[in-house]
PDB file of C-alpha atoms in Angstrom:
ATOM      1  CA  THR K   1      18.595  12.534  16.621  1.00  0.00           C
ATOM      2  CA  GLN K   2      16.004  11.145  14.447  1.00  0.00           C
ATOM      3  CA  LEU K   3      16.307   7.412  14.720  1.00  0.00           C
ATOM      4  CA  LEU K   4      14.232   4.333  12.608  1.00  0.00           C
ATOM      5  CA  GLU K   5      14.315   0.809  14.389  1.00  0.00           C
ATOM      6  CA  GLN K   6      13.608  -1.751  12.187  1.00  0.00           C
ATOM      7  CA  SER K   7      12.305  -5.122  13.018  1.00  0.00           C
ATOM      8  CA  PRO K   8      12.587  -7.820  12.655  1.00  0.00           C
ATOM      9  CA  GLN K   9      16.677  -7.733  12.282  1.00  0.00           C
ATOM     10  CA  PHE K  10      16.643 -11.191  10.741  1.00  0.00           C
ATOM     11  CA  LEU K  11      13.754 -12.738   9.247  1.00  0.00           C
ATOM     12  CA  SER K  12      13.903 -16.601   7.785  1.00  0.00           C
ATOM     13  CA  ILE K  13      10.738 -17.868   5.959  1.00  0.00           C
ATOM     14  CA  GLN K  14       9.372 -20.959   3.682  1.00  0.00           C
ATOM     15  CA  GLU K  15       8.261 -20.070  -0.227  1.00  0.00           C
ATOM     16  CA  GLY K  16       4.673 -19.483   0.343  1.00  0.00           C
ATOM     17  CA  GLU K  17       4.636 -17.548   3.529  1.00  0.00           C
ATOM     18  CA  ASN K  18       3.332 -14.225   4.216  1.00  0.00           C
ATOM     19  CA  LEU K  19       5.177 -11.579   6.525  1.00  0.00           C
ATOM     20  CA  THR K  20       5.334  -8.361   7.880  1.00  0.00           C
ATOM     21  CA  VAL K  21       7.993  -6.147   8.766  1.00  0.00           C
ATOM     22  CA  TYR K  22       8.468  -2.862  10.756  1.00  0.00           C
ATOM     23  CA  CYS K  23       9.774   0.372  10.629  1.00  0.00           C
ATOM     24  CA  ASN K  24       8.963   2.332  14.041  1.00  0.00           C
ATOM     25  CA  SER K  25      10.374   6.252  15.065  1.00  0.00           C
ATOM     26  CA  SER K  26       9.374   8.937  17.522  1.00  0.00           C
ATOM     27  CA  SER K  27       9.941  11.516  15.024  1.00  0.00           C
ATOM     28  CA  VAL K  28       7.555  12.464  12.421  1.00  0.00           C
ATOM     29  CA  PHE K  29       9.229  11.999   9.243  1.00  0.00           C
ATOM     30  CA  SER K  30       8.053  13.879   5.482  1.00  0.00           C
ATOM     31  CA  SER K  31       8.476  11.025   3.837  1.00  0.00           C
ATOM     32  CA  LEU K  32       8.839   7.425   4.399  1.00  0.00           C
ATOM     33  CA  GLN K  33      10.231   5.411   1.631  1.00  0.00           C
ATOM     34  CA  TRP K  34      11.639   1.488   1.238  1.00  0.00           C
ATOM     35  CA  TYR K  35      14.356   0.135   0.143  1.00  0.00           C
ATOM     36  CA  ARG K  36      15.657  -3.559  -1.169  1.00  0.00           C
ATOM     37  CA  GLN K  37      19.724  -3.782  -1.084  1.00  0.00           C
ATOM     38  CA  GLU K  38      21.318  -7.133  -2.342  1.00  0.00           C
ATOM     39  CA  PRO K  39      25.013  -7.852  -1.363  1.00  0.00           C
ATOM     40  CA  GLY K  40      27.423  -5.728  -2.862  1.00  0.00           C
ATOM     41  CA  GLU K  41      25.026  -3.520  -4.718  1.00  0.00           C
ATOM     42  CA  GLY K  42      23.079   0.073  -3.510  1.00  0.00           C
ATOM     43  CA  PRO K  43      19.639   0.131  -2.391  1.00  0.00           C
ATOM     44  CA  VAL K  44      16.814   0.158  -4.920  1.00  0.00           C
ATOM     45  CA  LEU K  45      14.076   2.333  -4.793  1.00  0.00           C
ATOM     46  CA  LEU K  46      10.855   0.500  -4.172  1.00  0.00           C
ATOM     47  CA  VAL K  47       8.002   3.215  -2.953  1.00  0.00           C
ATOM     48  CA  THR K  48       7.428   6.281  -1.141  1.00  0.00           C
ATOM     49  CA  VAL K  49       5.043   7.027   0.949  1.00  0.00           C
ATOM     50  CA  VAL K  50       4.157  10.870   1.545  1.00  0.00           C
ATOM     51  CA  THR K  51       0.495  10.900   3.486  1.00  0.00           C
ATOM     52  CA  GLY K  52      -0.374   9.559   6.896  1.00  0.00           C
ATOM     53  CA  GLY K  53      -2.404   6.466   5.918  1.00  0.00           C
ATOM     54  CA  GLU K  54      -1.372   5.752   2.397  1.00  0.00           C
ATOM     55  CA  VAL K  55      -1.348   2.511   1.587  1.00  0.00           C
ATOM     56  CA  LYS K  56       0.369   1.027  -1.811  1.00  0.00           C
ATOM     57  CA  LYS K  57       0.729  -1.847  -3.049  1.00  0.00           C
ATOM     58  CA  LEU K  58       3.610  -3.325  -5.330  1.00  0.00           C
ATOM     59  CA  LYS K  59       2.739  -6.612  -7.023  1.00  0.00           C
ATOM     60  CA  ARG K  60       2.384  -8.801  -3.916  1.00  0.00           C
ATOM     61  CA  LEU K  61       3.841  -6.319  -1.317  1.00  0.00           C
ATOM     62  CA  THR K  62       1.916  -3.830   0.917  1.00  0.00           C
ATOM     63  CA  PHE K  63       3.078  -0.904   2.188  1.00  0.00           C
ATOM     64  CA  GLN K  64       1.356   1.744   4.631  1.00  0.00           C
ATOM     65  CA  PHE K  65       2.709   4.497   6.659  1.00  0.00           C
ATOM     66  CA  GLY K  66       1.252   5.025   9.800  1.00  0.00           C
ATOM     67  CA  ASP K  67      -1.255   8.198  10.432  1.00  0.00           C
ATOM     68  CA  ALA K  68       0.872   9.958  12.441  1.00  0.00           C
ATOM     69  CA  ARG K  69       3.417   9.665   9.882  1.00  0.00           C
ATOM     70  CA  LYS K  70       6.092   8.706  12.445  1.00  0.00           C
ATOM     71  CA  ASP K  71       5.724   4.560  11.540  1.00  0.00           C
ATOM     72  CA  SER K  72       5.680   2.418   8.086  1.00  0.00           C
ATOM     73  CA  SER K  73       4.817  -1.035   7.694  1.00  0.00           C
ATOM     74  CA  LEU K  74       5.804  -3.661   4.515  1.00  0.00           C
ATOM     75  CA  HIS K  75       3.787  -7.092   3.991  1.00  0.00           C
ATOM     76  CA  ILE K  76       4.332  -9.848   1.485  1.00  0.00           C
ATOM     77  CA  THR K  77       1.890 -11.565   0.503  1.00  0.00           C
ATOM     78  CA  ALA K  78       2.983 -15.575  -0.899  1.00  0.00           C
ATOM     79  CA  ALA K  79       6.920 -14.888  -0.369  1.00  0.00           C
ATOM     80  CA  GLN K  80       8.985 -16.175  -2.737  1.00  0.00           C
ATOM     81  CA  THR K  81      13.044 -16.929  -2.990  1.00  0.00           C
ATOM     82  CA  GLY K  82      13.329 -13.223  -5.144  1.00  0.00           C
ATOM     83  CA  ASP K  83      12.253 -11.527  -2.545  1.00  0.00           C
ATOM     84  CA  THR K  84      15.542 -12.649  -0.211  1.00  0.00           C
ATOM     85  CA  GLY K  85      17.205  -9.364   0.714  1.00  0.00           C
ATOM     86  CA  LEU K  86      17.832  -6.226   2.520  1.00  0.00           C
ATOM     87  CA  TYR K  87      14.836  -4.046   3.257  1.00  0.00           C
ATOM     88  CA  LEU K  88      15.854  -0.774   4.193  1.00  0.00           C
ATOM     89  CA  CYS K  89      13.174   2.168   5.383  1.00  0.00           C
ATOM     90  CA  ALA K  90      14.423   5.271   5.130  1.00  0.00           C
ATOM     91  CA  GLY K  91      12.682   9.013   6.636  1.00  0.00           C
ATOM     92  CA  ALA K  92      13.110  12.358   4.964  1.00  0.00           C
ATOM     93  CA  GLY K  93      12.242  15.331   7.376  1.00  0.00           C
ATOM     94  CA  PRO K  94      10.661  16.745   8.930  1.00  0.00           C
ATOM     95  CA  GLY K  95      10.087  19.504   6.464  1.00  0.00           C
ATOM     96  CA  ALA K  96       9.352  19.012   3.214  1.00  0.00           C
ATOM     97  CA  GLY K  97      12.194  20.854   2.089  1.00  0.00           C
ATOM     98  CA  SER K  98      14.469  18.032   3.898  1.00  0.00           C
ATOM     99  CA  TYR K  99      16.864  15.903   1.594  1.00  0.00           C
ATOM    100  CA  GLN K 100      18.424  14.371   5.115  1.00  0.00           C
ATOM    101  CA  LEU K 101      17.526  10.141   4.562  1.00  0.00           C
ATOM    102  CA  THR K 102      17.680   8.664   8.319  1.00  0.00           C
ATOM    103  CA  PHE K 103      18.089   4.634   7.338  1.00  0.00           C
ATOM    104  CA  GLY K 104      17.387   1.854   9.541  1.00  0.00           C
ATOM    105  CA  LYS K 105      19.805  -1.090   9.928  1.00  0.00           C
ATOM    106  CA  GLY K 106      17.546  -2.812   7.808  1.00  0.00           C
ATOM    107  CA  THR K 107      16.158  -6.205   8.432  1.00  0.00           C
ATOM    108  CA  LYS K 108      17.155  -9.314   6.279  1.00  0.00           C
ATOM    109  CA  LEU K 109      14.732 -11.712   5.143  1.00  0.00           C
ATOM    110  CA  SER K 110      15.333 -15.302   3.707  1.00  0.00           C
ATOM    111  CA  VAL K 111      13.203 -16.889   1.403  1.00  0.00           C
ATOM    112  CA  ILE K 112      13.430 -20.657   1.289  1.00  0.00           C
ATOM    113  CA  PRO K 113      12.402 -22.334  -1.623  1.00  0.00           C
TER     114      PRO K 113
ATOM    115  CA  ASN U   1      18.202   6.148 -18.753  1.00  0.00           C
ATOM    116  CA  ALA U   2      21.556   5.151 -17.253  1.00  0.00           C
ATOM    117  CA  GLY U   3      20.818   5.293 -13.477  1.00  0.00           C
ATOM    118  CA  VAL U   4      23.086   6.173 -10.798  1.00  0.00           C
ATOM    119  CA  MET U   5      27.096   5.063 -11.619  1.00  0.00           C
ATOM    120  CA  GLN U   6      29.828   5.173  -9.512  1.00  0.00           C
ATOM    121  CA  ASN U   7      33.509   4.018 -10.462  1.00  0.00           C
ATOM    122  CA  PRO U   8      35.700   1.929  -9.174  1.00  0.00           C
ATOM    123  CA  ARG U   9      33.155  -0.743  -7.378  1.00  0.00           C
ATOM    124  CA  HIS U  10      36.155  -1.853  -5.152  1.00  0.00           C
ATOM    125  CA  LEU U  11      39.104   0.715  -3.778  1.00  0.00           C
ATOM    126  CA  VAL U  12      42.185  -1.053  -2.220  1.00  0.00           C
ATOM    127  CA  ARG U  13      44.427   2.096  -0.234  1.00  0.00           C
ATOM    128  CA  ARG U  14      47.212   1.256   2.180  1.00  0.00           C
ATOM    129  CA  ARG U  15      46.676   3.784   5.795  1.00  0.00           C
ATOM    130  CA  GLY U  16      47.627   6.881   4.966  1.00  0.00           C
ATOM    131  CA  GLN U  17      46.978   7.287   0.713  1.00  0.00           C
ATOM    132  CA  GLU U  18      43.993   9.392  -1.093  1.00  0.00           C
ATOM    133  CA  ALA U  19      40.803   7.809  -2.111  1.00  0.00           C
ATOM    134  CA  ARG U  20      38.690   9.314  -4.950  1.00  0.00           C
ATOM    135  CA  LEU U  21      35.312   7.947  -5.483  1.00  0.00           C
ATOM    136  CA  ARG U  22      33.220   9.343  -8.549  1.00  0.00           C
ATOM    137  CA  CYS U  23      29.917   9.135  -8.802  1.00  0.00           C
ATOM    138  CA  SER U  24      27.439  10.275 -12.473  1.00  0.00           C
ATOM    139  CA  PRO U  25      24.182  10.899 -11.562  1.00  0.00           C
ATOM    140  CA  VAL U  26      21.204   9.996 -13.440  1.00  0.00           C
ATOM    141  CA  LYS U  27      21.000  12.367 -16.418  1.00  0.00           C
ATOM    142  CA  GLY U  28      19.316  15.605 -15.170  1.00  0.00           C
ATOM    143  CA  HIS U  29      19.432  14.707 -11.426  1.00  0.00           C
ATOM    144  CA  SER U  30      21.336  17.961 -10.132  1.00  0.00           C
ATOM    145  CA  HIS U  31      20.822  17.223  -6.447  1.00  0.00           C
ATOM    146  CA  VAL U  32      23.787  14.742  -5.419  1.00  0.00           C
ATOM    147  CA  TYR U  33      24.250  13.019  -1.945  1.00  0.00           C
ATOM    148  CA  TRP U  34      26.530  11.186   0.058  1.00  0.00           C
ATOM    149  CA  TYR U  35      26.455   8.289   2.167  1.00  0.00           C
ATOM    150  CA  ARG U  36      28.686   5.770   3.898  1.00  0.00           C
ATOM    151  CA  GLN U  37      27.479   2.456   5.139  1.00  0.00           C
ATOM    152  CA  LEU U  38      29.329   0.659   8.058  1.00  0.00           C
ATOM    153  CA  PRO U  39      29.531  -3.121   8.237  1.00  0.00           C
ATOM    154  CA  GLU U  40      26.726  -4.204  10.880  1.00  0.00           C
ATOM    155  CA  GLU U  41      25.521  -0.091  10.422  1.00  0.00           C
ATOM    156  CA  GLY U  42      22.228   1.218   8.900  1.00  0.00           C
ATOM    157  CA  LEU U  43      23.279   4.088   5.442  1.00  0.00           C
ATOM    158  CA  LYS U  44      25.163   7.579   7.089  1.00  0.00           C
ATOM    159  CA  PHE U  45      24.088  10.715   5.474  1.00  0.00           C
ATOM    160  CA  MET U  46      27.672  12.580   4.816  1.00  0.00           C
ATOM    161  CA  VAL U  47      26.850  15.826   2.446  1.00  0.00           C
ATOM    162  CA  TYR U  48      24.573  17.268  -0.082  1.00  0.00           C
ATOM    163  CA  LEU U  49      26.137  18.597  -3.166  1.00  0.00           C
ATOM    164  CA  GLN U  50      24.299  20.917  -5.973  1.00  0.00           C
ATOM    165  CA  LYS U  51      26.237  21.830  -9.222  1.00  0.00           C
ATOM    166  CA  GLU U  52      29.073  23.170  -7.990  1.00  0.00           C
ATOM    167  CA  ASN U  53      27.300  24.283  -4.513  1.00  0.00           C
ATOM    168  CA  ILE U  54      28.285  22.240  -1.027  1.00  0.00           C
ATOM    169  CA  ILE U  55      24.716  22.617   0.823  1.00  0.00           C
ATOM    170  CA  ASP U  56      25.146  20.656   3.630  1.00  0.00           C
ATOM    171  CA  GLU U  57      28.024  18.662   4.852  1.00  0.00           C
ATOM    172  CA  SER U  58      27.125  17.892   8.456  1.00  0.00           C
ATOM    173  CA  GLY U  59      27.716  14.952   7.807  1.00  0.00           C
ATOM    174  CA  MET U  60      30.903  14.329   6.625  1.00  0.00           C
ATOM    175  CA  PRO U  61      33.895  14.495   9.232  1.00  0.00           C
ATOM    176  CA  LYS U  62      35.703  17.771   9.238  1.00  0.00           C
ATOM    177  CA  GLU U  63      39.344  16.388   9.110  1.00  0.00           C
ATOM    178  CA  ARG U  64      40.337  14.458   5.394  1.00  0.00           C
ATOM    179  CA  PHE U  65      36.806  14.643   3.774  1.00  0.00           C
ATOM    180  CA  SER U  66      36.240  16.760   0.929  1.00  0.00           C
ATOM    181  CA  ALA U  67      33.415  16.499  -1.978  1.00  0.00           C
ATOM    182  CA  GLU U  68      32.697  18.487  -4.572  1.00  0.00           C
ATOM    183  CA  PHE U  69      30.506  18.545  -7.730  1.00  0.00           C
ATOM    184  CA  PRO U  70      32.113  20.828 -10.361  1.00  0.00           C
ATOM    185  CA  LYS U  71      30.248  22.126 -13.270  1.00  0.00           C
ATOM    186  CA  GLU U  72      31.677  19.214 -15.985  1.00  0.00           C
ATOM    187  CA  GLY U  73      32.021  16.256 -14.551  1.00  0.00           C
ATOM    188  CA  PRO U  74      31.362  13.737 -11.910  1.00  0.00           C
ATOM    189  CA  SER U  75      30.573  13.934  -8.083  1.00  0.00           C
ATOM    190  CA  ILE U  76      33.890  13.880  -6.196  1.00  0.00           C
ATOM    191  CA  LEU U  77      34.679  12.159  -2.660  1.00  0.00           C
ATOM    192  CA  ARG U  78      38.245  12.456  -1.349  1.00  0.00           C
ATOM    193  CA  ILE U  79      39.761  10.593   1.241  1.00  0.00           C
ATOM    194  CA  GLN U  80      43.231  12.309   2.764  1.00  0.00           C
ATOM    195  CA  GLN U  81      44.981  10.278   4.570  1.00  0.00           C
ATOM    196  CA  VAL U  82      42.883   6.996   5.340  1.00  0.00           C
ATOM    197  CA  VAL U  83      43.318   5.045   8.204  1.00  0.00           C
ATOM    198  CA  ARG U  84      41.513   1.428   8.822  1.00  0.00           C
ATOM    199  CA  GLY U  85      38.069   2.885  10.067  1.00  0.00           C
ATOM    200  CA  ASP U  86      37.327   4.416   6.949  1.00  0.00           C
ATOM    201  CA  SER U  87      36.731   0.916   5.364  1.00  0.00           C
ATOM    202  CA  ALA U  88      32.859   0.995   4.629  1.00  0.00           C
ATOM    203  CA  ALA U  89      30.877   0.986   1.398  1.00  0.00           C
ATOM    204  CA  TYR U  90      30.386   5.096   0.446  1.00  0.00           C
ATOM    205  CA  PHE U  91      27.297   4.950  -1.934  1.00  0.00           C
ATOM    206  CA  CYS U  92      26.446   8.175  -3.959  1.00  0.00           C
ATOM    207  CA  ALA U  93      22.244   8.915  -4.583  1.00  0.00           C
ATOM    208  CA  SER U  94      20.839  11.280  -6.614  1.00  0.00           C
ATOM    209  CA  SER U  95      17.484  13.202  -6.884  1.00  0.00           C
ATOM    210  CA  PRO U  96      16.064  15.870 -10.038  1.00  0.00           C
ATOM    211  CA  GLN U  97      14.586  17.899  -7.049  1.00  0.00           C
ATOM    212  CA  THR U  98      14.447  18.053  -3.291  1.00  0.00           C
ATOM    213  CA  GLY U  99      11.345  18.596  -1.228  1.00  0.00           C
ATOM    214  CA  GLY U 100       8.224  17.111  -1.652  1.00  0.00           C
ATOM    215  CA  ARG U 101       8.929  13.101  -2.388  1.00  0.00           C
ATOM    216  CA  ASN U 102      12.238  13.489  -1.585  1.00  0.00           C
ATOM    217  CA  GLU U 103      13.492  10.145  -3.846  1.00  0.00           C
ATOM    218  CA  GLN U 104      16.714   9.004  -3.992  1.00  0.00           C
ATOM    219  CA  PHE U 105      18.238   7.380  -6.222  1.00  0.00           C
ATOM    220  CA  PHE U 106      21.556   5.254  -5.338  1.00  0.00           C
ATOM    221  CA  GLY U 107      23.923   4.113  -6.959  1.00  0.00           C
ATOM    222  CA  PRO U 108      26.277   0.407  -6.831  1.00  0.00           C
ATOM    223  CA  GLY U 109      28.631   1.698  -4.207  1.00  0.00           C
ATOM    224  CA  THR U 110      32.336   1.827  -3.549  1.00  0.00           C
ATOM    225  CA  ARG U 111      34.341  -0.456  -1.123  1.00  0.00           C
ATOM    226  CA  LEU U 112      36.362   0.795   0.435  1.00  0.00           C
ATOM    227  CA  THR U 113      39.309  -1.266   2.385  1.00  0.00           C
ATOM    228  CA  VAL U 114      42.163   0.439   3.961  1.00  0.00           C
ATOM    229  CA  LEU U 115      45.089  -2.308   4.517  1.00  0.00           C
TER     230      LEU U 115
END
């Protein structure tokens, strides 16, 4: 059974601070996706990483896929209150044709003004 | 472009009743997935369908649960004789293809409450 562990589970920071959240597994994934979920809504796809070592930037968000494709991190620079939400990572694979996403339980981020 | 649509957004049923959850994928997407999110738990895969075919239902309970994606119309997740443990948020996702990036786009979910 593939498992994705996300840490920290909860994070509360002041506006303007930087933060990093982690997504770790002992399994290899063919791709890894990060989502953000607001209360009462569905997950919204932020980014997909596919290649080991890949780094993707989305404005103030930087996503990295580990070299071995077992882990990933999300770094937010100068957090804003609008970044508040539940951040989920989800892995697909192994195998390029795999369709089941394995989700972590998420990191609940609160950015305080 | 309209995203994945799910209805109803909230559904209340008494024990023993049937629940029918509907999902319309993104236009042009032929792959539909259902996931369940229990309180304090991550999303768990239930079933993967293509038009008129169930590809993988390994995550769906064998009893009382069924899913379909007909040639015309939305995908339906059906739960018969609901029990309190079925209370959860049910999310539908769609993708244009499998393989490669495996990107799935989620709907807003149906929150099922069983009284």
